[in-house]
CSV table of C-alpha atoms in Angstrom, one decimal:
chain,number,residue,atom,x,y,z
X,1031,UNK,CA,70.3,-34.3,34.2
X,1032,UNK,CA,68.3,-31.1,33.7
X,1033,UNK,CA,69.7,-28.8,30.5
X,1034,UNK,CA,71.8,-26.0,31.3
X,1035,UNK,CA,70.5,-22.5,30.8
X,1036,UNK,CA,71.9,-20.8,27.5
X,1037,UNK,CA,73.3,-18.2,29.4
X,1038,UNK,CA,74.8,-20.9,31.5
X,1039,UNK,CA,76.4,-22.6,28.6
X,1040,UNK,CA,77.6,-19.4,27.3
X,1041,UNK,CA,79.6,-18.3,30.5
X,1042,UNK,CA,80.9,-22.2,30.4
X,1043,UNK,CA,81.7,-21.8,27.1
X,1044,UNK,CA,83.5,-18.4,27.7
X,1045,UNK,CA,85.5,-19.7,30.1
X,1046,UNK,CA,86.8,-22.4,28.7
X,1047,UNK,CA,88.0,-20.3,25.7
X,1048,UNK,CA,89.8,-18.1,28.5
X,1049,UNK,CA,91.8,-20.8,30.0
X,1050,UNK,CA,92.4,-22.1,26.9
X,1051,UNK,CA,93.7,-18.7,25.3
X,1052,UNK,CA,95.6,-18.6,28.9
X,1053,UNK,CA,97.6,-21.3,27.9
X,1054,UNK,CA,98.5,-20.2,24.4
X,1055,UNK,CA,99.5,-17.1,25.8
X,1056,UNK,CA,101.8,-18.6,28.2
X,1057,UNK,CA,103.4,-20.7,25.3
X,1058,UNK,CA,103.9,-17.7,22.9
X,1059,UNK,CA,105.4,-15.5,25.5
X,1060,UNK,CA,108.1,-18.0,25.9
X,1061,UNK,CA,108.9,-18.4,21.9
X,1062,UNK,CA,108.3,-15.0,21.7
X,1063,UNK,CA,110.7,-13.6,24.6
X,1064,UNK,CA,113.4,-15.9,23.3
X,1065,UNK,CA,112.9,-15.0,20.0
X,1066,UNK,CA,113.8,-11.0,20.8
X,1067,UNK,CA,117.1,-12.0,22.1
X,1068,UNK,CA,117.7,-13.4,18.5
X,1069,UNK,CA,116.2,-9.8,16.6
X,1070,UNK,CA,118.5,-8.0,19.5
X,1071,UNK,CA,121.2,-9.4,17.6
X,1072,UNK,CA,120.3,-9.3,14.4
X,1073,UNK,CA,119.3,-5.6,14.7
X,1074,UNK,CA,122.3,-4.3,16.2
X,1075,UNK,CA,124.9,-6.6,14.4
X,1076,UNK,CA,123.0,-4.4,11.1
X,1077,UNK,CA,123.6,-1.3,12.7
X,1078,UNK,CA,127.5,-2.2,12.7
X,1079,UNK,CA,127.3,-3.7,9.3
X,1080,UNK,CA,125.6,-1.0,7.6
X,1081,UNK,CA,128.8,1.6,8.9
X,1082,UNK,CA,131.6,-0.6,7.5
X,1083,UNK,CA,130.1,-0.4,4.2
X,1084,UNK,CA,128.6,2.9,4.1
X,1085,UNK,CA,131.0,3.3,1.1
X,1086,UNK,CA,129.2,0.8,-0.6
X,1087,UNK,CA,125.9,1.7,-1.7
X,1088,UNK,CA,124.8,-1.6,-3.1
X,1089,UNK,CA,125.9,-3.1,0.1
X,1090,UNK,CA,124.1,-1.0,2.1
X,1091,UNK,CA,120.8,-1.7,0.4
X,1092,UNK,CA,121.3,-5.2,1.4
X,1093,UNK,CA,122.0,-4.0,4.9
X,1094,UNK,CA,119.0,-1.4,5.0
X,1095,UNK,CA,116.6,-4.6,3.5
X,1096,UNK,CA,117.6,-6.7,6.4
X,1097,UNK,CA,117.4,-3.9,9.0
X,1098,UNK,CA,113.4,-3.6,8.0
X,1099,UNK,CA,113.0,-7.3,8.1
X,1100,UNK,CA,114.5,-7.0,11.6
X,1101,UNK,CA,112.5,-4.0,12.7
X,1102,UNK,CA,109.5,-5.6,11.0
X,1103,UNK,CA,110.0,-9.1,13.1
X,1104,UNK,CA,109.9,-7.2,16.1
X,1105,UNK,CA,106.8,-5.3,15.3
X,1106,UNK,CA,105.1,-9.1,15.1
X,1107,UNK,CA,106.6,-10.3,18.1
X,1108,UNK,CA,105.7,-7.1,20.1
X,1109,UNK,CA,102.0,-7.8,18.6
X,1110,UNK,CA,102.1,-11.2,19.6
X,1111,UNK,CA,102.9,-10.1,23.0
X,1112,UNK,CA,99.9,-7.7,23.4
X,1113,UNK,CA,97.8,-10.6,23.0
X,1114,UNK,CA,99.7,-13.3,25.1
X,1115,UNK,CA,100.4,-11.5,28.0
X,1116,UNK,CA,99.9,-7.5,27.8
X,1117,UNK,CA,102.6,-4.6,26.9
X,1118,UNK,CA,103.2,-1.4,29.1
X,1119,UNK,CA,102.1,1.3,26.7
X,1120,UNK,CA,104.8,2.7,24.5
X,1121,UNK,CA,103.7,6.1,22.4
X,1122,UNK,CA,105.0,6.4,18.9
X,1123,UNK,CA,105.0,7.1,15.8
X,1124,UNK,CA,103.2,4.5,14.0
X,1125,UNK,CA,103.4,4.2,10.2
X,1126,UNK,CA,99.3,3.1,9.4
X,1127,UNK,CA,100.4,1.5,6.3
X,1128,UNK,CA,102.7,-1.1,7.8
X,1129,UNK,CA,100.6,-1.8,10.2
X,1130,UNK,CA,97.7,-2.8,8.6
X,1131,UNK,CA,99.9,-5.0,5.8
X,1132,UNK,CA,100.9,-6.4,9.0
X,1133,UNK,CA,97.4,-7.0,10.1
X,1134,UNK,CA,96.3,-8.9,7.1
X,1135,UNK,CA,99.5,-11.1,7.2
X,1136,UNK,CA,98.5,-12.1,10.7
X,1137,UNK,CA,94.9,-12.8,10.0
X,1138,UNK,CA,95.3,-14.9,6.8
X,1139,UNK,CA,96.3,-17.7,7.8
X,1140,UNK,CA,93.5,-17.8,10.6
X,1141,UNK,CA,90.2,-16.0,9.2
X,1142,UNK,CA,89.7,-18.9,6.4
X,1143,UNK,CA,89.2,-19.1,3.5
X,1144,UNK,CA,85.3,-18.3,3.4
X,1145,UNK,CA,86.8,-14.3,4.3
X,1146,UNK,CA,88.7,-12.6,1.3
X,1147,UNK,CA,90.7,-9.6,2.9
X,1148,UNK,CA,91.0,-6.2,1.0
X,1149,UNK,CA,92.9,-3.3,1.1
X,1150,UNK,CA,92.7,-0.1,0.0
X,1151,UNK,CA,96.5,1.7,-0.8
X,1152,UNK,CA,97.2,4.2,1.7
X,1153,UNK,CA,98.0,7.8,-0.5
X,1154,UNK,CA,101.5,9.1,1.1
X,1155,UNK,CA,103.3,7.8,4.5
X,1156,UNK,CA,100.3,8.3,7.1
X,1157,UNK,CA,101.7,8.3,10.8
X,1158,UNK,CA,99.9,8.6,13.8
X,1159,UNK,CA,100.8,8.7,17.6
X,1160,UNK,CA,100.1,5.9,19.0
X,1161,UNK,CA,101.2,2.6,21.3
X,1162,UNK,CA,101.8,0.2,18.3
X,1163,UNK,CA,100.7,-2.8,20.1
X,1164,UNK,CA,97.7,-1.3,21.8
X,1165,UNK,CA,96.4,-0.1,18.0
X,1166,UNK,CA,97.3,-3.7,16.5
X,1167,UNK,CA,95.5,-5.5,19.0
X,1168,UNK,CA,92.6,-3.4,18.0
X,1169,UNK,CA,92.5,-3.4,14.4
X,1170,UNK,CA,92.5,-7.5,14.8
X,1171,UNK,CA,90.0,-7.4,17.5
X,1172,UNK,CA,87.7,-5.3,14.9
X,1173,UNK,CA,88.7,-7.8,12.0
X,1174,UNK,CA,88.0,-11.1,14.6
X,1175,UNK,CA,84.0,-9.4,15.4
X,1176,UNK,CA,83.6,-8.8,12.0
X,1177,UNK,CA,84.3,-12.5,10.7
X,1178,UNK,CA,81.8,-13.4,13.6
X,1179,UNK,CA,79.1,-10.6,11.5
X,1180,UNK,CA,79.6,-12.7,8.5
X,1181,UNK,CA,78.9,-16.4,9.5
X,1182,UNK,CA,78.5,-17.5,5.4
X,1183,UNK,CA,81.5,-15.5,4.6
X,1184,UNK,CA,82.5,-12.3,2.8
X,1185,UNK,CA,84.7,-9.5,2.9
X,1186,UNK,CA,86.6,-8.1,5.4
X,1187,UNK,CA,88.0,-4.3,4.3
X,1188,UNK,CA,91.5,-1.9,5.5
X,1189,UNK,CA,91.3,1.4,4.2
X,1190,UNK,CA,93.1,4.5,5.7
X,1191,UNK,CA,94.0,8.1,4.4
X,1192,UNK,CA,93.7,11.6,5.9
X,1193,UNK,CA,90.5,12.4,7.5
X,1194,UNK,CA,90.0,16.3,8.4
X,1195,UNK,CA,87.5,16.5,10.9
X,1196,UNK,CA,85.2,19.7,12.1
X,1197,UNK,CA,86.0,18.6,15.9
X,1198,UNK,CA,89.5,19.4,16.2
X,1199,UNK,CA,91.6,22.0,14.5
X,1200,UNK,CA,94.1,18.9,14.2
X,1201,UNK,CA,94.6,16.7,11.2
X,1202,UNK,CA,93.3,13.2,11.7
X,1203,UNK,CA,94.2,9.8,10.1
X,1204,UNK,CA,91.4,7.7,9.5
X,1205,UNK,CA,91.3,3.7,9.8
X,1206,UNK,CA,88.3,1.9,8.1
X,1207,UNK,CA,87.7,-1.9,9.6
X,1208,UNK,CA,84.7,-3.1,7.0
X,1209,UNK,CA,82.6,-6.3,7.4
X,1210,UNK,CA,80.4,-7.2,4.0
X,1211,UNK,CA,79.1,-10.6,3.6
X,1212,UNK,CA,78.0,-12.9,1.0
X,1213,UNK,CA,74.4,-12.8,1.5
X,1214,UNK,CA,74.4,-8.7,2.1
X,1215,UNK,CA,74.7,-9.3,5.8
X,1216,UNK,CA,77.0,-8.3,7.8
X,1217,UNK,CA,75.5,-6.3,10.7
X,1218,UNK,CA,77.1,-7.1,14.3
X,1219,UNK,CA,75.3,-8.6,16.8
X,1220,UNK,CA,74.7,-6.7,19.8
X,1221,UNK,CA,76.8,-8.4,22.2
X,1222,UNK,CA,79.5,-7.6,19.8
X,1223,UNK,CA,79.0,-3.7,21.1
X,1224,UNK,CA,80.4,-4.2,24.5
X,1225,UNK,CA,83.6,-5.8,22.6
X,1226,UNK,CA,84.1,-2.4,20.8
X,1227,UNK,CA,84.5,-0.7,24.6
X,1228,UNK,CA,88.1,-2.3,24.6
X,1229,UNK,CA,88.8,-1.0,21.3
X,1230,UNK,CA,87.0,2.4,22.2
X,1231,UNK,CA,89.3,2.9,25.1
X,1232,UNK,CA,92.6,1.7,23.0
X,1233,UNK,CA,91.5,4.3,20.5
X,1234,UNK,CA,90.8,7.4,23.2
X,1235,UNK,CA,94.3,6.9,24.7
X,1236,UNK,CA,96.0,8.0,21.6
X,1237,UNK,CA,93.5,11.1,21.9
X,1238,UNK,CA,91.2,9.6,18.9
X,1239,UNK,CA,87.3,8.5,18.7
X,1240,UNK,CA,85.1,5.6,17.2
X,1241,UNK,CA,82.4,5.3,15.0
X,1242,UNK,CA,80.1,2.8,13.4
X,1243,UNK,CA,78.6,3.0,10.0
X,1244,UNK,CA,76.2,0.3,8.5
X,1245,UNK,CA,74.9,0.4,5.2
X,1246,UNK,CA,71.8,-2.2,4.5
X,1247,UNK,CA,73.0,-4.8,2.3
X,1248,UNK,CA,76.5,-3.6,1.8
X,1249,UNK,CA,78.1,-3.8,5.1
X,1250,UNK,CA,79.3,-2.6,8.3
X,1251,UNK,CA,82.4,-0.3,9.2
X,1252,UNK,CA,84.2,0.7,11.9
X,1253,UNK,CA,86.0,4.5,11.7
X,1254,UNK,CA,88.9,4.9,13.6
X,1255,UNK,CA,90.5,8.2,13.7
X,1256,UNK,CA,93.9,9.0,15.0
X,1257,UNK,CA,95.8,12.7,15.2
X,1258,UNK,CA,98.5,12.7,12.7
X,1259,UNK,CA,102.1,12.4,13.7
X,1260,UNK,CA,105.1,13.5,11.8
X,1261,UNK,CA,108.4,11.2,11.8
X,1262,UNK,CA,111.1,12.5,13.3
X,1263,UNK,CA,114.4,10.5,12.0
X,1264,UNK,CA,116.9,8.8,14.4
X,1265,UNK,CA,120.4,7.6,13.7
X,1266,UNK,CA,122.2,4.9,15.3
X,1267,UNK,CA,125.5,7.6,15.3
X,1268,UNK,CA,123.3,9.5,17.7
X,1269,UNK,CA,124.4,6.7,20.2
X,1270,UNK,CA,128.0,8.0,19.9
X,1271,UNK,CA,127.4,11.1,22.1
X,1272,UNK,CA,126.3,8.6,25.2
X,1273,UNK,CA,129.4,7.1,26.3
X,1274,UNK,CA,131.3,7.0,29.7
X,1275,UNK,CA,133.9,4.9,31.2
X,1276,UNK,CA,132.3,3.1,33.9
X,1277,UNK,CA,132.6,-0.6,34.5
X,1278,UNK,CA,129.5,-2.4,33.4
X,1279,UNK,CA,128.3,-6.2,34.4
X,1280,UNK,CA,126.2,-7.8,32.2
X,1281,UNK,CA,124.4,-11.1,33.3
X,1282,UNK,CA,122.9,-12.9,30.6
X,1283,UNK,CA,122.0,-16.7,29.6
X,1284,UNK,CA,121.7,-16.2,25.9
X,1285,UNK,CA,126.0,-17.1,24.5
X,1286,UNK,CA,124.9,-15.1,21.8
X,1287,UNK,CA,123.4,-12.1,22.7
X,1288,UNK,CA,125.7,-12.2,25.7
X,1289,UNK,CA,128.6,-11.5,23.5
X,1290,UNK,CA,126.6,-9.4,21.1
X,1291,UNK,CA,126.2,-6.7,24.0
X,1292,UNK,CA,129.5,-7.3,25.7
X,1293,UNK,CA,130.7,-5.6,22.3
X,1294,UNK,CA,127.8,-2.9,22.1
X,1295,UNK,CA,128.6,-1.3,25.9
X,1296,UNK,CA,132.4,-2.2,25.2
X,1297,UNK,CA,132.2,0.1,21.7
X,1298,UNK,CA,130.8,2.9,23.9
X,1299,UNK,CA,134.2,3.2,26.2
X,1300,UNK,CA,132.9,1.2,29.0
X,1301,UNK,CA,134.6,-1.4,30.7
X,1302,UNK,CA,133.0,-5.0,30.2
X,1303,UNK,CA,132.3,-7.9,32.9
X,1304,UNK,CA,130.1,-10.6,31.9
X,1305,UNK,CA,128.3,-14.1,33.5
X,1306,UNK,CA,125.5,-16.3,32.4
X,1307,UNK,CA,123.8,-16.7,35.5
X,1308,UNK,CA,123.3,-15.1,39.0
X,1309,UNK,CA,126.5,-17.0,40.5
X,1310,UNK,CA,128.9,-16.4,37.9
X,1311,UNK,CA,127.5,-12.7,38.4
X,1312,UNK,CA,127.9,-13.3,42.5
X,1313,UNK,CA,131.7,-14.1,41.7
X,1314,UNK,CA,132.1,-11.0,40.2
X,1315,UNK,CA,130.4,-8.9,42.9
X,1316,UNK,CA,132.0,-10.4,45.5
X,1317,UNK,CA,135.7,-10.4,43.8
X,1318,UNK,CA,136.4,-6.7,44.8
X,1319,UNK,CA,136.4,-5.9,41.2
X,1320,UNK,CA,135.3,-2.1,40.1
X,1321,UNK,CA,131.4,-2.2,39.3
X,1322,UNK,CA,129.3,0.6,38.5
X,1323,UNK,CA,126.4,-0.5,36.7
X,1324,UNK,CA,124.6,-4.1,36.9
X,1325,UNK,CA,122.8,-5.0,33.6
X,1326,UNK,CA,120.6,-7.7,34.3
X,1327,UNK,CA,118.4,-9.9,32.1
X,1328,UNK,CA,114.9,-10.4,34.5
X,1329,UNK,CA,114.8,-14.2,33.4
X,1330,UNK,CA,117.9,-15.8,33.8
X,1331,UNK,CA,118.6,-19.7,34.6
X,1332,UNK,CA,119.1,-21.4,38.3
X,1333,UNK,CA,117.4,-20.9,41.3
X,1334,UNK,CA,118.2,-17.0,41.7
X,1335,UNK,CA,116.0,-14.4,39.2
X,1336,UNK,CA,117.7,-11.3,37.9
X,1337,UNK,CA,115.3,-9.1,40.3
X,1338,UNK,CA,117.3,-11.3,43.7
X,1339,UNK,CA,120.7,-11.1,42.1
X,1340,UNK,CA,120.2,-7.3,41.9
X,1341,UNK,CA,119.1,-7.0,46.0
X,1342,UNK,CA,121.8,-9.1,47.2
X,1343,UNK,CA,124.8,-7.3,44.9
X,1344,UNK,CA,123.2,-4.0,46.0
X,1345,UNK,CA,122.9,-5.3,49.3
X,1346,UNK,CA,127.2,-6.0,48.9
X,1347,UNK,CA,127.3,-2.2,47.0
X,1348,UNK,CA,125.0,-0.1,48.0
X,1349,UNK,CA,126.2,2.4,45.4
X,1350,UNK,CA,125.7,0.0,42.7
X,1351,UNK,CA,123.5,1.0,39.8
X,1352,UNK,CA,120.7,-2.0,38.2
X,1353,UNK,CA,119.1,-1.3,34.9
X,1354,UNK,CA,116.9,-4.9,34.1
X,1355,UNK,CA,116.1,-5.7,30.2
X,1356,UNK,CA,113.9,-8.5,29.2
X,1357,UNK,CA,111.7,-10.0,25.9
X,1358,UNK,CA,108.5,-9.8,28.6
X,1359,UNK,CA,106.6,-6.6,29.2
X,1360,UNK,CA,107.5,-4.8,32.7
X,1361,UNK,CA,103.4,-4.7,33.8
X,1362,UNK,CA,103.6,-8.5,33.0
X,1363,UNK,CA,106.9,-9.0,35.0
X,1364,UNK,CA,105.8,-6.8,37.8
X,1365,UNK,CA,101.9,-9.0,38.0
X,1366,UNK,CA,104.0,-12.3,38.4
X,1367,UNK,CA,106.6,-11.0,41.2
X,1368,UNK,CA,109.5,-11.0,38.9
X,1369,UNK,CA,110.1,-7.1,39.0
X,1370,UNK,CA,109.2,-3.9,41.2
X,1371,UNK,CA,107.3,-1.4,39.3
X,1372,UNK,CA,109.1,1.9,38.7
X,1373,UNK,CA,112.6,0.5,38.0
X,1374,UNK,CA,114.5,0.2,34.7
X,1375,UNK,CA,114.0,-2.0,32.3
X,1376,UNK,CA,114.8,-1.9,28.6
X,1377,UNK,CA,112.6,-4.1,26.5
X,1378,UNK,CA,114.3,-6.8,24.2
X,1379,UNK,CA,114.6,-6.2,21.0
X,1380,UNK,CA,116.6,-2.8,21.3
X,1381,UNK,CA,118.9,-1.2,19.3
X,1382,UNK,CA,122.6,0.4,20.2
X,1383,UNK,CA,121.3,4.0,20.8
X,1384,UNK,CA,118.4,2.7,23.3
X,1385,UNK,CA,121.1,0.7,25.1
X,1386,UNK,CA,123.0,3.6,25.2
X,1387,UNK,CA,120.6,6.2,26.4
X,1388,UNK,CA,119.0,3.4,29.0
X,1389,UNK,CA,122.7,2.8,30.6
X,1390,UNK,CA,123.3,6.8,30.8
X,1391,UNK,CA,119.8,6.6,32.9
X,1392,UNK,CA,120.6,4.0,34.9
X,1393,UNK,CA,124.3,5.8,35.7
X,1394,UNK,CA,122.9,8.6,36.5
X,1395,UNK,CA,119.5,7.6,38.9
């Protein structure tokens, strides 16, 4: 049997990583969509914890400690699910420091031990505006192409801080991603370059630019630079001032985070209904009972999805209101069928003044 072209092996080779990286995708968007109904929990079960002791100040310490280790668990899973399956893009403000620490705690464990990863402290809270996903999956794309650079090893490099620029009148942040090797190598190959167009285009949606440096002998790095943001601070009280009195039906599997929300829309004056699946739900609808507002997990158990128990109760009401939530991302739900684009949907984990605001849209649209 004649010997395949290289190029030939390399597109073989290619896809075979694809379908392979297919799969894990598929298996991590399943841990990872079940394990956002757990941080919806945790997160908003702090929210009410950290009020009841507010008189407390070494209790609330405790309480603010286990709220970042919340907010910090759904930053991973919300990375994990850029990579497994895409996220819609969600602008904020994105603390650079946190996200790079969160970076090198994901690549660790899988660059080896042959890469040693640095970083350089970041001087003050930078924040940029950004999709937090969307920049993650770029920084790690940058670090995976610059272990490839470094095939005997070496040092992979964070570094960020304020970068004024001539080009703009706008303060900038800058991101550093730095590849230097062992044996003073550490160029990237040239196929390498069409890999940076993803990053390039992740970059220029936040309104930033790329660049390249190499040094000979002491490395390569990638520039990224990002407009500055400032933080604007956000209470949970805040959800206080969006309450109503309209009967709410909330349909989902999870016991636990079932309950968890029954209490949330119940401590914001509404009136509670609640089922585990799409006929307990259908009970409901058909009962005669007052409904207003149908608040639907996408994914739930049994042969009917959240998306068909929403058309046939509107189909019974036709002045009934649907607002979705789900641990998937809505582009992802609305490629596999699951969900029509343009409708409602509030992404798992979320807190008690998203689920606020997000029934006060539904109510009203």
């Amino acid at each position: 049997m004649p010997r395949k072209s290289l190029p030939a092996e390399a597109a073989e080779a290619q896809a075979g990583r694809a379908s392979r990286m297919e799969i894990v995708g598929q298996l991590t968007g399943g841990v990872v969509h079940d394990f956002n109904n757990i941080l919806t929990v945790i997160s908003g079960t702090i929210d009410i914890l950290a009020e009841a002791v507010a008189d407390r100040p070494d209790l609330v310490a405790i309480t603010t400690l286990i709220s970042e280790a919340a907010a910090r668990g759904a930053s991973l899973t919300s990375n994990l699910l850029a990579f497994s399956c895409g996220q819609p893009s969600r602008v904020s403000d994105v603390d650079v420091a946190a996200l790079l620490a969160d970076a090198a705690r994901l690549l660790r464990p899988t660059l080896g031990e042959q890469i040693a990863i640095s970083s350089k402290p970041v001087v003050g809270v930078q924040l940029v505006l950004a999709d937090p996903s969307r920049l993650m999956a770029a920084i790690l794309n940058l670090a995976i192409l610059a272990r490839d650079a470094m095939p005997c090893g070496g040092n992979l490099g964070f570094e960020a801080g304020r970068a004024d620029l001539e080009i703009s009148a706008e303060d900038f942040v800058l991101i550093a991603v730095s590849a230097s090797g062992h044996d003073g190598i550490a160029e990237y190959p040239e196929p390498v370059f069409a890999d940076l167009g993803v990053v390039e285009d992740i970059v220029r949606q936040s309104g930033g630019h790329l660049e390249v440096r190499s040094d000979a002998g002491r490395g390569t790095s990638v520039n990224i630079y990002l407009p500055r943001a400032t933080a604007a601070a956000q209470s949970p009280d805040e959800a206080d001032s969006e309450r109503g009195d309209e009967a709410v039906l909330i349909v989902e599997d999870d016991a636990l985070l079932r309950e968890y929300v029954a209490g949330q829309i119940q401590s914001l004056g509404y009136r509670v209904l609640a089922a585990g699946n799409a006929r307990e739900a259908m009970t409901w609808i058909d009962d005669g009972e007052s409904i207003d507002l149908l608040f639907t997990d996408v994914m739930i158990p049994g042969p009917v999805s959240g998306r068909q128990l929403a058309i046939a109760a509107v189909d019974r009401r036709p002045l009934l209101k649907v607002l979705y939530t789900s641990g998937y991302a809505d582009s992802v739900l609305v490629q596999q069928g699951r969900l029509e684009a343009g409708v409602l949907l509030l992404a798992k984990p979320y807190r008690k003044i998203e689920l606020a605001r997000m029934i006060r849209a539904a109510l009203a649209a």
